[in-house]
């Protein structure tokens, strides 16, 4: 599975962005998908994940109520809608794929390149 993330940019605090991750391959719908982020000087951390069917979603506590993960299996794409952005959300955001809804939140098998999100105060 090859993953291509997009949609990052510069936004003011309180604003919104939507990240997209397009996946190649015919078996996209069999993979759980997720988003991680890495801020400068910090370790990469889990943000959100969604099961292969879209029936289950998982969020880190610090984004609950602000971020929403979704997927469109017909378009081989997963999204991360980010609202009420804060300066501490500034990071490089990575999409990931794994066939396990457990592993997608911890050690995904596949990673895309990152997309920079910068939130100004």
PDB file of C-alpha atoms in Angstrom:
ATOM      1  CA  UNK A   1       0.000   0.000   0.000  1.00  0.00           C
ATOM      2  CA  UNK A   2       1.315   3.405  -0.968  1.00  0.00           C
ATOM      3  CA  UNK A   3      -0.023   6.458   0.836  1.00  0.00           C
ATOM      4  CA  UNK A   4       0.000  10.109  -0.207  1.00  0.00           C
ATOM      5  CA  UNK A   5      -1.036  12.705   2.353  1.00  0.00           C
ATOM      6  CA  UNK A   6      -2.073  16.254   1.500  1.00  0.00           C
ATOM      7  CA  UNK A   7      -3.995  19.213   2.854  1.00  0.00           C
ATOM      8  CA  UNK A   8      -1.596  20.650   5.374  1.00  0.00           C
ATOM      9  CA  UNK A   9      -0.904  24.333   5.651  1.00  0.00           C
ATOM     10  CA  UNK A  10      -0.828  27.412   7.844  1.00  0.00           C
ATOM     11  CA  UNK A  11      -3.950  28.316   9.792  1.00  0.00           C
ATOM     12  CA  UNK A  12      -4.773  30.605  12.688  1.00  0.00           C
ATOM     13  CA  UNK A  13      -5.759  29.227  16.061  1.00  0.00           C
ATOM     14  CA  UNK A  14      -9.423  28.307  16.075  1.00  0.00           C
ATOM     15  CA  UNK A  15      -9.392  27.543  12.380  1.00  0.00           C
ATOM     16  CA  UNK A  16      -9.905  24.315  10.465  1.00  0.00           C
ATOM     17  CA  UNK A  17      -8.064  22.118   8.005  1.00  0.00           C
ATOM     18  CA  UNK A  18      -8.916  18.855   6.300  1.00  0.00           C
ATOM     19  CA  UNK A  19      -6.150  16.395   5.586  1.00  0.00           C
ATOM     20  CA  UNK A  20      -6.504  13.739   2.930  1.00  0.00           C
ATOM     21  CA  UNK A  21      -4.593  10.534   2.381  1.00  0.00           C
ATOM     22  CA  UNK A  22      -4.937   8.773  -0.941  1.00  0.00           C
ATOM     23  CA  UNK A  23      -3.985   5.108  -1.054  1.00  0.00           C
ATOM     24  CA  UNK A  24      -2.955   3.013  -4.000  1.00  0.00           C
ATOM     25  CA  UNK A  25      -3.866  -0.607  -4.427  1.00  0.00           C
ATOM     26  CA  UNK A  26      -7.020  -2.584  -4.840  1.00  0.00           C
ATOM     27  CA  UNK A  27      -7.287  -3.676  -1.227  1.00  0.00           C
ATOM     28  CA  UNK A  28      -7.693  -0.289   0.459  1.00  0.00           C
ATOM     29  CA  UNK A  29     -11.038  -1.304   1.908  1.00  0.00           C
ATOM     30  CA  UNK A  30      -9.406  -4.151   3.830  1.00  0.00           C
ATOM     31  CA  UNK A  31      -7.056  -1.842   5.750  1.00  0.00           C
ATOM     32  CA  UNK A  32      -7.576   0.108   8.901  1.00  0.00           C
ATOM     33  CA  UNK A  33      -6.270   3.647   8.445  1.00  0.00           C
ATOM     34  CA  UNK A  34      -4.808   6.124  10.861  1.00  0.00           C
ATOM     35  CA  UNK A  35      -3.170   9.467  11.441  1.00  0.00           C
ATOM     36  CA  UNK A  36      -0.133  10.219  13.568  1.00  0.00           C
ATOM     37  CA  UNK A  37       1.761  13.429  14.134  1.00  0.00           C
ATOM     38  CA  UNK A  38       5.232  14.509  15.147  1.00  0.00           C
ATOM     39  CA  UNK A  39       6.072  17.920  16.522  1.00  0.00           C
ATOM     40  CA  UNK A  40       9.650  19.248  16.531  1.00  0.00           C
ATOM     41  CA  UNK A  41      11.677  17.613  19.250  1.00  0.00           C
ATOM     42  CA  UNK A  42       8.909  15.186  20.153  1.00  0.00           C
ATOM     43  CA  UNK A  43       8.123  11.593  19.399  1.00  0.00           C
ATOM     44  CA  UNK A  44       5.545  10.610  16.848  1.00  0.00           C
ATOM     45  CA  UNK A  45       2.148  10.167  18.466  1.00  0.00           C
ATOM     46  CA  UNK A  46      -1.148   8.581  17.561  1.00  0.00           C
ATOM     47  CA  UNK A  47      -3.958  10.951  16.586  1.00  0.00           C
ATOM     48  CA  UNK A  48      -6.874   8.969  15.148  1.00  0.00           C
ATOM     49  CA  UNK A  49      -7.753   5.718  13.407  1.00  0.00           C
ATOM     50  CA  UNK A  50     -10.661   4.144  11.594  1.00  0.00           C
ATOM     51  CA  UNK A  51     -11.499   0.527  10.920  1.00  0.00           C
ATOM     52  CA  UNK A  52     -11.647  -0.923   7.417  1.00  0.00           C
ATOM     53  CA  UNK A  53     -15.407  -0.525   7.257  1.00  0.00           C
ATOM     54  CA  UNK A  54     -15.507   2.866   8.913  1.00  0.00           C
ATOM     55  CA  UNK A  55     -17.670   1.422  11.641  1.00  0.00           C
ATOM     56  CA  UNK A  56     -15.163   2.039  14.411  1.00  0.00           C
ATOM     57  CA  UNK A  57     -13.111   5.120  15.111  1.00  0.00           C
ATOM     58  CA  UNK A  58     -10.440   5.813  17.704  1.00  0.00           C
ATOM     59  CA  UNK A  59      -9.051   9.118  18.924  1.00  0.00           C
ATOM     60  CA  UNK A  60      -6.308  10.382  21.153  1.00  0.00           C
ATOM     61  CA  UNK A  61      -7.722  12.236  24.134  1.00  0.00           C
ATOM     62  CA  UNK A  62      -6.203  15.531  23.067  1.00  0.00           C
ATOM     63  CA  UNK A  63      -8.218  15.632  19.800  1.00  0.00           C
ATOM     64  CA  UNK A  64     -11.549  14.227  20.931  1.00  0.00           C
ATOM     65  CA  UNK A  65     -14.360  16.577  20.018  1.00  0.00           C
ATOM     66  CA  UNK A  66     -12.165  18.573  17.636  1.00  0.00           C
ATOM     67  CA  UNK A  67     -10.920  16.108  15.000  1.00  0.00           C
ATOM     68  CA  UNK A  68     -12.946  13.642  12.935  1.00  0.00           C
ATOM     69  CA  UNK A  69     -11.554  10.781  10.900  1.00  0.00           C
ATOM     70  CA  UNK A  70     -13.519   9.360   7.983  1.00  0.00           C
ATOM     71  CA  UNK A  71     -12.921   7.312   4.866  1.00  0.00           C
ATOM     72  CA  UNK A  72     -14.314   6.852   1.388  1.00  0.00           C
ATOM     73  CA  UNK A  73     -13.479   3.362   0.194  1.00  0.00           C
ATOM     74  CA  UNK A  74     -14.737   4.134  -3.306  1.00  0.00           C
ATOM     75  CA  UNK A  75     -12.074   6.850  -3.557  1.00  0.00           C
ATOM     76  CA  UNK A  76      -9.358   4.987  -1.625  1.00  0.00           C
ATOM     77  CA  UNK A  77      -9.065   8.004   0.620  1.00  0.00           C
ATOM     78  CA  UNK A  78      -9.064   8.698   4.337  1.00  0.00           C
ATOM     79  CA  UNK A  79      -9.669  12.149   5.784  1.00  0.00           C
ATOM     80  CA  UNK A  80      -8.899  13.993   8.977  1.00  0.00           C
ATOM     81  CA  UNK A  81     -11.126  16.987   9.605  1.00  0.00           C
ATOM     82  CA  UNK A  82      -9.434  19.217  12.162  1.00  0.00           C
ATOM     83  CA  UNK A  83     -11.476  21.947  13.836  1.00  0.00           C
ATOM     84  CA  UNK A  84     -10.713  24.356  16.672  1.00  0.00           C
ATOM     85  CA  UNK A  85      -7.022  24.051  15.949  1.00  0.00           C
ATOM     86  CA  UNK A  86      -4.525  25.072  18.604  1.00  0.00           C
ATOM     87  CA  UNK A  87      -0.875  26.088  18.314  1.00  0.00           C
ATOM     88  CA  UNK A  88       0.055  22.825  20.041  1.00  0.00           C
ATOM     89  CA  UNK A  89      -1.462  20.943  17.087  1.00  0.00           C
ATOM     90  CA  UNK A  90       1.461  22.161  14.983  1.00  0.00           C
ATOM     91  CA  UNK A  91       3.250  19.088  13.654  1.00  0.00           C
ATOM     92  CA  UNK A  92       3.946  16.971  10.637  1.00  0.00           C
ATOM     93  CA  UNK A  93       0.942  14.698  10.156  1.00  0.00           C
ATOM     94  CA  UNK A  94       1.383  11.209   8.753  1.00  0.00           C
ATOM     95  CA  UNK A  95      -1.200   8.776   7.487  1.00  0.00           C
ATOM     96  CA  UNK A  96      -0.773   5.068   8.040  1.00  0.00           C
ATOM     97  CA  UNK A  97      -2.339   1.754   7.103  1.00  0.00           C
ATOM     98  CA  UNK A  98      -2.520  -1.645   8.721  1.00  0.00           C
ATOM     99  CA  UNK A  99      -4.772  -4.665   8.411  1.00  0.00           C
ATOM    100  CA  UNK A 100      -5.298  -4.672  12.164  1.00  0.00           C
ATOM    101  CA  UNK A 101      -7.428  -2.123  14.011  1.00  0.00           C
ATOM    102  CA  UNK A 102      -5.213  -2.784  17.018  1.00  0.00           C
ATOM    103  CA  UNK A 103      -1.872  -2.308  15.254  1.00  0.00           C
ATOM    104  CA  UNK A 104      -3.031   0.805  13.360  1.00  0.00           C
ATOM    105  CA  UNK A 105      -2.977   2.662  16.676  1.00  0.00           C
ATOM    106  CA  UNK A 106       0.472   1.486  17.635  1.00  0.00           C
ATOM    107  CA  UNK A 107       2.829   0.160  14.966  1.00  0.00           C
ATOM    108  CA  UNK A 108       1.267   0.436  11.506  1.00  0.00           C
ATOM    109  CA  UNK A 109       2.859  -1.495   8.673  1.00  0.00           C
ATOM    110  CA  UNK A 110       2.597   1.281   6.078  1.00  0.00           C
ATOM    111  CA  UNK A 111       3.348   4.984   6.274  1.00  0.00           C
ATOM    112  CA  UNK A 112       2.825   7.886   3.960  1.00  0.00           C
ATOM    113  CA  UNK A 113       4.982  10.964   3.726  1.00  0.00           C
ATOM    114  CA  UNK A 114       4.054  13.734   6.116  1.00  0.00           C
ATOM    115  CA  UNK A 115       2.153  16.933   5.562  1.00  0.00           C
ATOM    116  CA  UNK A 116       2.989  19.992   7.646  1.00  0.00           C
ATOM    117  CA  UNK A 117       0.298  21.634   9.740  1.00  0.00           C
ATOM    118  CA  UNK A 118       1.177  24.943  11.364  1.00  0.00           C
ATOM    119  CA  UNK A 119      -1.226  26.720  13.697  1.00  0.00           C
ATOM    120  CA  UNK A 120      -0.394  30.307  14.545  1.00  0.00           C
ATOM    121  CA  UNK A 121      -1.514  31.974  17.757  1.00  0.00           C
TER     122      UNK A 121
END
